[in-house]
CSV table of C-alpha atoms in Angstrom, one decimal:
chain,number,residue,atom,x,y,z
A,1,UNK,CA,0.0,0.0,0.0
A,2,UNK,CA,1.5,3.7,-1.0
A,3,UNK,CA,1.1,6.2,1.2
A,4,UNK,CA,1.0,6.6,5.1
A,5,UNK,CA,-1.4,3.6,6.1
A,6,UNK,CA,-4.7,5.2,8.4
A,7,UNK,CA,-7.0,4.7,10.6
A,8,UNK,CA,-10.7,6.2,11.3
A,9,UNK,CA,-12.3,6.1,14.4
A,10,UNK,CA,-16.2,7.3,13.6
A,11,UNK,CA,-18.2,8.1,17.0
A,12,UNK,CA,-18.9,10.3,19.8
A,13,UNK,CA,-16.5,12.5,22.0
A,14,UNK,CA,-17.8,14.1,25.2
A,15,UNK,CA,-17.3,15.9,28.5
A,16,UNK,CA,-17.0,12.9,31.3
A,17,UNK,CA,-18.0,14.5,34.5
A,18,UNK,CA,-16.8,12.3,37.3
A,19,UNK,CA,-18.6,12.0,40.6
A,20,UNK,CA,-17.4,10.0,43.9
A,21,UNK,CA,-19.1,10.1,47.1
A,22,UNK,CA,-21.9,12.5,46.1
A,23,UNK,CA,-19.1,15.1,44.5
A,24,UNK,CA,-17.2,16.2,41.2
A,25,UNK,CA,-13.9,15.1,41.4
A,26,UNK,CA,-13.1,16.3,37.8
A,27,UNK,CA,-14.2,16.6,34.6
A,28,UNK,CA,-12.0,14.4,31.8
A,29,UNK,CA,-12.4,14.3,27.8
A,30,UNK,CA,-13.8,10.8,26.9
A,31,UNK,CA,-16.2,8.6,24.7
A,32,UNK,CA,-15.5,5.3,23.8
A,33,UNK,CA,-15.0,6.2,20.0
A,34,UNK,CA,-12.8,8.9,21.3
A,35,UNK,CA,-10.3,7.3,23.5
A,36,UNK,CA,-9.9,4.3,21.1
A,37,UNK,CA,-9.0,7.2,18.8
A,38,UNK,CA,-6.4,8.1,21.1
A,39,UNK,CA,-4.9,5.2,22.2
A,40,UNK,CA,-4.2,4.4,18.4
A,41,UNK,CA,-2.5,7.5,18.9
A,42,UNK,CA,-0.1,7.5,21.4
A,43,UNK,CA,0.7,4.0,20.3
A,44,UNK,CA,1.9,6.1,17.3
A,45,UNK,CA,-0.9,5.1,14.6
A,46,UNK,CA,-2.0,7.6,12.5
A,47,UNK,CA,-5.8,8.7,13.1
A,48,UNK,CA,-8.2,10.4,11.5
A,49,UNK,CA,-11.5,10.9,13.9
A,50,UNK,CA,-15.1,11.8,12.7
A,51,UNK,CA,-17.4,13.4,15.8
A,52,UNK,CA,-20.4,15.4,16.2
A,53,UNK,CA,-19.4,18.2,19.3
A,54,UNK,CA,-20.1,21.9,19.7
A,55,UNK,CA,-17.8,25.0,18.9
A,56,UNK,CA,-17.6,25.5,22.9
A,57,UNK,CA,-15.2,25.7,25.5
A,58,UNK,CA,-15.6,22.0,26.3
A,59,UNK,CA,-15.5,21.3,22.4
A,60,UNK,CA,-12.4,23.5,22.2
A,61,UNK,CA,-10.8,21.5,25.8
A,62,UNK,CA,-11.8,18.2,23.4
A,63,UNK,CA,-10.1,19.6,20.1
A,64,UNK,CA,-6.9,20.3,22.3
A,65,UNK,CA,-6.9,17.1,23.9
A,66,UNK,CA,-7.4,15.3,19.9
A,67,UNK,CA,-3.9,17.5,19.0
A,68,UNK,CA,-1.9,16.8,22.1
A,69,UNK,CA,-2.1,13.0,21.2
A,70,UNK,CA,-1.9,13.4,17.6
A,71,UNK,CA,-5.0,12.7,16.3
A,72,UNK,CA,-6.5,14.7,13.0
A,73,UNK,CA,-10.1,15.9,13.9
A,74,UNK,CA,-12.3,15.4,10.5
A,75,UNK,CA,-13.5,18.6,8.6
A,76,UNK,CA,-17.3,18.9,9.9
A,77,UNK,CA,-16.9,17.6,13.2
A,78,UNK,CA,-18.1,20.8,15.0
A,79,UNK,CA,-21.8,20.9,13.9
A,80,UNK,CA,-23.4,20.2,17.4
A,81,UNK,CA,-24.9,22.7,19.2
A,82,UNK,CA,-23.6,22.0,22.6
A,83,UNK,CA,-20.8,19.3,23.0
A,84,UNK,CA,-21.9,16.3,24.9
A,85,UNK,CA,-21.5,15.6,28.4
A,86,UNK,CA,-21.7,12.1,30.5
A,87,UNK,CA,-22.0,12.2,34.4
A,88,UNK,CA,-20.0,9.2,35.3
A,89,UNK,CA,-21.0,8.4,38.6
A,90,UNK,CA,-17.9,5.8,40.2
A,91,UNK,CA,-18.9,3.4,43.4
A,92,UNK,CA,-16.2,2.4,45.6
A,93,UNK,CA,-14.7,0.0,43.4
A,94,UNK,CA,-14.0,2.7,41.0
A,95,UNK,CA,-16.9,0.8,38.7
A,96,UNK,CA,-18.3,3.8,36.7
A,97,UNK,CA,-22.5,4.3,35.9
A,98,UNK,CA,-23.3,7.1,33.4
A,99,UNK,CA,-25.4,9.7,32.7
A,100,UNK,CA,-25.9,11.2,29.3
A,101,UNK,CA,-26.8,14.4,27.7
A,102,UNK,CA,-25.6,14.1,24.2
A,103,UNK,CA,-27.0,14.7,20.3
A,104,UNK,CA,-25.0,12.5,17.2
A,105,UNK,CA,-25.5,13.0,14.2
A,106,UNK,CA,-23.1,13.0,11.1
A,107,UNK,CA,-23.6,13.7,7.1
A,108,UNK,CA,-22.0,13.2,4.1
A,109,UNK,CA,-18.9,10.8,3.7
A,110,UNK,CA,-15.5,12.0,5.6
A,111,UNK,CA,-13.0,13.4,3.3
A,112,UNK,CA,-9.9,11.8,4.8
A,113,UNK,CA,-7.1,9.4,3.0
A,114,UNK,CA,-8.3,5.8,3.1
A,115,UNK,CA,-8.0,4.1,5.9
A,116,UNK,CA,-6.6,0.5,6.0
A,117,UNK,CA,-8.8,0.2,9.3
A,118,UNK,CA,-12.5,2.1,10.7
A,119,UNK,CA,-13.2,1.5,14.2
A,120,UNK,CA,-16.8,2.3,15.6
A,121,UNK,CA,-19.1,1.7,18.6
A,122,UNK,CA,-20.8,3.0,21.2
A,123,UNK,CA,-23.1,5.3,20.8
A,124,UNK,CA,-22.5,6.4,17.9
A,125,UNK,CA,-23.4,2.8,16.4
A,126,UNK,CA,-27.3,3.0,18.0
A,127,UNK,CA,-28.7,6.7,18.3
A,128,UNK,CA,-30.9,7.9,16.3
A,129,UNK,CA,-30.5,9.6,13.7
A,130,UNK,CA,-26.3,9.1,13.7
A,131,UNK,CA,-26.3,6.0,13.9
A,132,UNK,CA,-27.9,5.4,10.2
A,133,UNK,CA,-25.1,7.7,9.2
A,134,UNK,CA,-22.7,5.5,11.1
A,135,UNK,CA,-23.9,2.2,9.4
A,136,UNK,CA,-23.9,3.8,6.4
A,137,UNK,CA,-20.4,4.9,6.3
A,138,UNK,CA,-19.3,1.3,7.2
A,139,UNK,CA,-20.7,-0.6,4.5
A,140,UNK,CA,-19.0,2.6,2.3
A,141,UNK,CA,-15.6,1.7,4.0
A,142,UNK,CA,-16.1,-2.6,4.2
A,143,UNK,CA,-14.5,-2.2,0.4
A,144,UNK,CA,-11.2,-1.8,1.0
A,145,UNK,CA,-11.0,-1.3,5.1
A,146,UNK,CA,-10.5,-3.7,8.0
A,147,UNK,CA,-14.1,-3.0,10.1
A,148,UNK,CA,-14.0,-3.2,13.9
A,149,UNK,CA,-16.9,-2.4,16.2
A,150,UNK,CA,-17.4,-2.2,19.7
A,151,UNK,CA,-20.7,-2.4,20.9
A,152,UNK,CA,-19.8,-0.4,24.7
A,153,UNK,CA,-23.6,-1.1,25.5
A,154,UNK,CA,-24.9,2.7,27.3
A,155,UNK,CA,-28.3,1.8,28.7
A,156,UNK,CA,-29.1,5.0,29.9
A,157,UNK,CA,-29.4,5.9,26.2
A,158,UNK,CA,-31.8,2.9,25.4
A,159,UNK,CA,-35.1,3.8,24.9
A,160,UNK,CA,-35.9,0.4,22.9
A,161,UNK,CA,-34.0,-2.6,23.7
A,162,UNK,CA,-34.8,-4.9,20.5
A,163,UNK,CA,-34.6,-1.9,18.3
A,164,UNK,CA,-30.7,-1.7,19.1
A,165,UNK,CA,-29.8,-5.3,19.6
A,166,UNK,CA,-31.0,-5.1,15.9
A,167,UNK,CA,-28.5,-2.6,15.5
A,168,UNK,CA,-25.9,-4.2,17.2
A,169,UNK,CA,-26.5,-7.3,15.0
A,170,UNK,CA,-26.6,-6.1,11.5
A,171,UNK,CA,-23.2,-4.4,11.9
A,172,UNK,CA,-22.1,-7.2,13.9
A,173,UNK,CA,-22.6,-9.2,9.9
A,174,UNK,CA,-20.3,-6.3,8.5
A,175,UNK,CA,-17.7,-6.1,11.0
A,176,UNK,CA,-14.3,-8.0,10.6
A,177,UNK,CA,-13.2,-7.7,14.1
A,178,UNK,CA,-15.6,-7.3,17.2
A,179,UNK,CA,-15.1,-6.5,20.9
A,180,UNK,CA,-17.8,-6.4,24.1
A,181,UNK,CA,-17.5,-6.7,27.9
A,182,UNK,CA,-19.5,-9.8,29.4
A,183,UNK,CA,-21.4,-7.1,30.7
A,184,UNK,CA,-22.2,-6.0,27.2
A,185,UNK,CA,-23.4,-9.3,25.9
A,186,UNK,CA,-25.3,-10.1,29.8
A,187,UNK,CA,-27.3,-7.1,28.3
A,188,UNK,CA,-27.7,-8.2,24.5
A,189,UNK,CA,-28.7,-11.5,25.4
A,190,UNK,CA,-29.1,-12.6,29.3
A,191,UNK,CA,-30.3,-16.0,28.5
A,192,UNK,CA,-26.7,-17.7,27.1
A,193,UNK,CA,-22.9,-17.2,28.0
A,194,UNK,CA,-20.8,-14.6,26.8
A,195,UNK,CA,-19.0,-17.6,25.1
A,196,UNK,CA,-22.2,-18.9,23.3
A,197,UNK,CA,-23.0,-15.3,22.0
A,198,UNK,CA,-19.5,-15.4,20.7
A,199,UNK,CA,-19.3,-18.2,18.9
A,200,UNK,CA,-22.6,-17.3,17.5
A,201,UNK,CA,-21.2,-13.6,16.6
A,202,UNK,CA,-18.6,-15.4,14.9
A,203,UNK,CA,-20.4,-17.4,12.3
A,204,UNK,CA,-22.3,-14.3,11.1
A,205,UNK,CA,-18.8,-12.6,9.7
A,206,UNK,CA,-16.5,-11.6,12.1
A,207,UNK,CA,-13.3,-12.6,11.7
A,208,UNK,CA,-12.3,-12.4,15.2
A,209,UNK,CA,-14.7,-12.2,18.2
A,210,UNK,CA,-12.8,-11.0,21.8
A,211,UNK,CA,-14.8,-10.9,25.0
A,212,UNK,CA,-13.2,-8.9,28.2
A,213,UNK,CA,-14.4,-9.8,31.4
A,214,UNK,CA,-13.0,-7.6,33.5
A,215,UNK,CA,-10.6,-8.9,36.3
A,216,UNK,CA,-10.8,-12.5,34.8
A,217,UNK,CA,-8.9,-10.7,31.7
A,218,UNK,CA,-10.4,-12.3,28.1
A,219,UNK,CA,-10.8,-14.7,25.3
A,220,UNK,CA,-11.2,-14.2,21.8
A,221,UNK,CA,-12.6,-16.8,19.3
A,222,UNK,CA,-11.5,-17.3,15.6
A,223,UNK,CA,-11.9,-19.7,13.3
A,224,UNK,CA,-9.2,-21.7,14.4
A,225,UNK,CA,-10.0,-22.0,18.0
A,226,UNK,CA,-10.4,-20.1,21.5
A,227,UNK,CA,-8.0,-18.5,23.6
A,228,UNK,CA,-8.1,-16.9,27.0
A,229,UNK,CA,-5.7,-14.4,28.4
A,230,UNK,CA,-5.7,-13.3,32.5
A,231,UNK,CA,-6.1,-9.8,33.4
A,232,UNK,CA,-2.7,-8.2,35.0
A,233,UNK,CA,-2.0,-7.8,37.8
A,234,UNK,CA,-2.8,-3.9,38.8
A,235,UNK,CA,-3.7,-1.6,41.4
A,236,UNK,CA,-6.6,-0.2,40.1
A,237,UNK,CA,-7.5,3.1,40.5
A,238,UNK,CA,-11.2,3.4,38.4
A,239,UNK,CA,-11.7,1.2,35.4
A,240,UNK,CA,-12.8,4.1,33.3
A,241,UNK,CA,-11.6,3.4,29.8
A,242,UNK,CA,-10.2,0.1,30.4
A,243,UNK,CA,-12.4,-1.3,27.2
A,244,UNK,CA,-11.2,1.0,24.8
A,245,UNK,CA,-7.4,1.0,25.7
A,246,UNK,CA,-8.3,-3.2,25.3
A,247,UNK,CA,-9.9,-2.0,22.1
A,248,UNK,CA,-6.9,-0.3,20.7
A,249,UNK,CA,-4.3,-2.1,21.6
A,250,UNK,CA,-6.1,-5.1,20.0
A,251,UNK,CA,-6.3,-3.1,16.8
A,252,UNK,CA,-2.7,-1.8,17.3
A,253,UNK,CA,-1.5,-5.5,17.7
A,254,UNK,CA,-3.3,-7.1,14.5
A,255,UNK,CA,-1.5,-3.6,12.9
A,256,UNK,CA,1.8,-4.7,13.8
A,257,UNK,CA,0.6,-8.4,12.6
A,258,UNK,CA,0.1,-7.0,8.8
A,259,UNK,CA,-3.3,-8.2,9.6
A,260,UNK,CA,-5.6,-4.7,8.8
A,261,UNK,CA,-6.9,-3.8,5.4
A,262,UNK,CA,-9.6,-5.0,3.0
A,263,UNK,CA,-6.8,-7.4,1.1
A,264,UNK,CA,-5.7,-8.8,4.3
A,265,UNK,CA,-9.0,-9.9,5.2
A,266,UNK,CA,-8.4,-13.8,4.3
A,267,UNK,CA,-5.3,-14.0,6.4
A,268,UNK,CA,-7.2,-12.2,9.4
A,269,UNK,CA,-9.5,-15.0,8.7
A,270,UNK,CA,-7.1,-17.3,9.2
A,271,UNK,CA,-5.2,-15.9,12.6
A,272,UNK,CA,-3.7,-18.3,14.4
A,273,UNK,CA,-4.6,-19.3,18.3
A,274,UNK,CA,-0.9,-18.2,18.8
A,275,UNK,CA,-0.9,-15.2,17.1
A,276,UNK,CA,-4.2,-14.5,18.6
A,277,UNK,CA,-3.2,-15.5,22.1
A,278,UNK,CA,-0.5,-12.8,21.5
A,279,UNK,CA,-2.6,-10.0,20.2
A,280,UNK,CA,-5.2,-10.3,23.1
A,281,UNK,CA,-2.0,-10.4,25.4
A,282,UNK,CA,-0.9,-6.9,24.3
A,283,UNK,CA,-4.9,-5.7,24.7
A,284,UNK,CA,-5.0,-7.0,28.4
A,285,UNK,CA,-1.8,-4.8,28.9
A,286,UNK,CA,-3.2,-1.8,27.7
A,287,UNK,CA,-6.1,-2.4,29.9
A,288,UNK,CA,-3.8,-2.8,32.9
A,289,UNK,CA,-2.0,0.2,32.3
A,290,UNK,CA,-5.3,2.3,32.0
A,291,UNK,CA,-6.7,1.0,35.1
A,292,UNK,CA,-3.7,2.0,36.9
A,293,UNK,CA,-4.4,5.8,36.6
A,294,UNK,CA,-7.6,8.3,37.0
A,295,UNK,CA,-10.1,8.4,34.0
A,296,UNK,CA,-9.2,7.6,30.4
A,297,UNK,CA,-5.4,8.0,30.2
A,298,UNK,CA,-4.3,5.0,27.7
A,299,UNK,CA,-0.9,4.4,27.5
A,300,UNK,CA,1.2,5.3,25.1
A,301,UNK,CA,4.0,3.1,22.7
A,302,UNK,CA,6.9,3.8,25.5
A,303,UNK,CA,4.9,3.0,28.3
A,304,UNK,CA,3.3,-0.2,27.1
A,305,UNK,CA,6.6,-1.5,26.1
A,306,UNK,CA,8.3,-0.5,29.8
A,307,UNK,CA,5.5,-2.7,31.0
A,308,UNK,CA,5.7,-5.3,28.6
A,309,UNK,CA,9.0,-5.7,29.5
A,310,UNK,CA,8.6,-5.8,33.3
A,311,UNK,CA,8.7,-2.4,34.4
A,312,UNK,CA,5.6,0.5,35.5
A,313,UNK,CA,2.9,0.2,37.5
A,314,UNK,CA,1.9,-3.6,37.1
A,315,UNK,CA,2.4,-5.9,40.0
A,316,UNK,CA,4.7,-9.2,39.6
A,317,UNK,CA,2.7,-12.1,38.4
A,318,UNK,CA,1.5,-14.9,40.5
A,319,UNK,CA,3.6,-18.2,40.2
């Protein structure tokens, strides 16, 4: 492939407000879509990033914050009339619950360089009327792009349940590479195991399926088997953005694999449980690291390797 390979990251950034014990205890920039942006980021991936916020102060705190990890915001992104906020609400675990007051919506096709991988989720994959847009723009981008999609289930949002578990599915059938928490799929279908929903996920297209479950760590399916991977060791300060710093290190791992774009898509097929065993590995990491520190601060490329390598904030492994 000529040219700088890219990625774009299509979803919602926002204001999270964080409250403990009844009080603000700071307000950080986040979204799912946003920090997964990020992450690819600092890992030192270049990112192109399509949003919907205001031309505000907090739209301005969430443009500086894009630039200081090197992400490109898209032409068009300011068109909302107020950039969205989330209360997240942390219990003394550090477990977050949220509170949304946010508008998505997105037109016309981005006009970036084309990206060898499109990452979406969240929000941004099931609210009316964005998400239409959303879908849209990854059947435009199946063609020649790697597709992953992380569901990041936001019930608070949810005013009918089958309406976007029909959502969730039908890009579920377009996607290449898919990520949810168990928490995610206890939501999209209560009745079966996160690894029955899995394996079922995976027969509709997917090429890889990967499942966190939080201090248990993860597995991933594939054609060619299961793996499982056990969370780090960490003290954990608040788990918010632990999903999407497992979300972009997986997609910064299958990167470094050769494994993204549209012509790749037979070998990504065709991962092996080694390879995949690694790639989750380097997810779980970035996971760690995040978990480690206050609010959505993913690691970046110098950090993750200090740790990979024995060093930083993890604690020494069991054995």
């Amino acid at each position: 492939m000529t040219g700088p390979q890219r990625a774009l990251v299509i979803g919602e950034a926002l204001i999270d407000i964080v409250e403990r014990d009844g009080r603000v205890t700071g307000e950080h920039v986040g979204g799912s879509p946003l920090n997964v942006a990020v992450g690819l980021a600092r890992l030192g991936r270049d990112v192109d990033f399509l949003t919907h916020i205001g031309d505000d102060e907090r739209g301005r705190r969430i443009v500086s914050h894009l630039n200081e990890s090197g992400v490109q915001l898209v032409s068009g992104s300011h068109s909302a009339p107020r950039t969205p906020t989330a209360v997240a609400t942390l219990d003394d675990s550090g477990a977050a619950q949220y509170t949304f007051d946010i508008d998505w919506q997105l037109s016309g096709t981005p006009e970036v360089p084309p990206p060898i991988v499109v990452h979406t989720g969240s929000i941004a994959a099931v609210l009316e009327p964005g998400c239409r847009a959303t879908a849209a723009l990854v059947d435009t981008y199946h063609a020649a792009a790697t597709v992953t999609f992380d569901p990041n289930v936001r019930t608070a949002l949810i005013d009918d349940d089958q309406a976007v578990r029909g959502r969730i599915g039908r890009l579920i059938e377009r996607c290449d590479v898919v990520k949810a928490s168990d928490e995610d799929l206890r939501w999209i279908d209560p009745d079966r195991s996160p690894e029955q929903i899995a394996a079922t996920w995976l027969k509709l297209g997917p090429s890889i399926v990967a499942v966190t479950t939080g201090g248990d760590g993860a597995f991933a399916m594939c054609a060619a088997g299961t793996v499982r991977v056990p969370a780090r060791r960490v003290r954990v300060v608040d788990t918010v953005g632990a999903g999407d710093a497992f979300m972009s290190g997986l997609i910064d791992a299958l990167w470094s694999q050769q494994l993204l774009g549209a012509g790749r898509r037979r070998a990504l097929a065709a991962i092996s449980t080694e390879t995949l065993t690694g790639v989750v590995s380097s997810a779980v990491l970035s996971a760690a690291l995040t978990v480690a520190r206050a609010g959505a601060d993913l690691p970046d490329r110098a950090t993750r390797d200090a740790a990979a390598s024995g060093s930083g904030p993890l604690l020494p492994q069991p054995g």
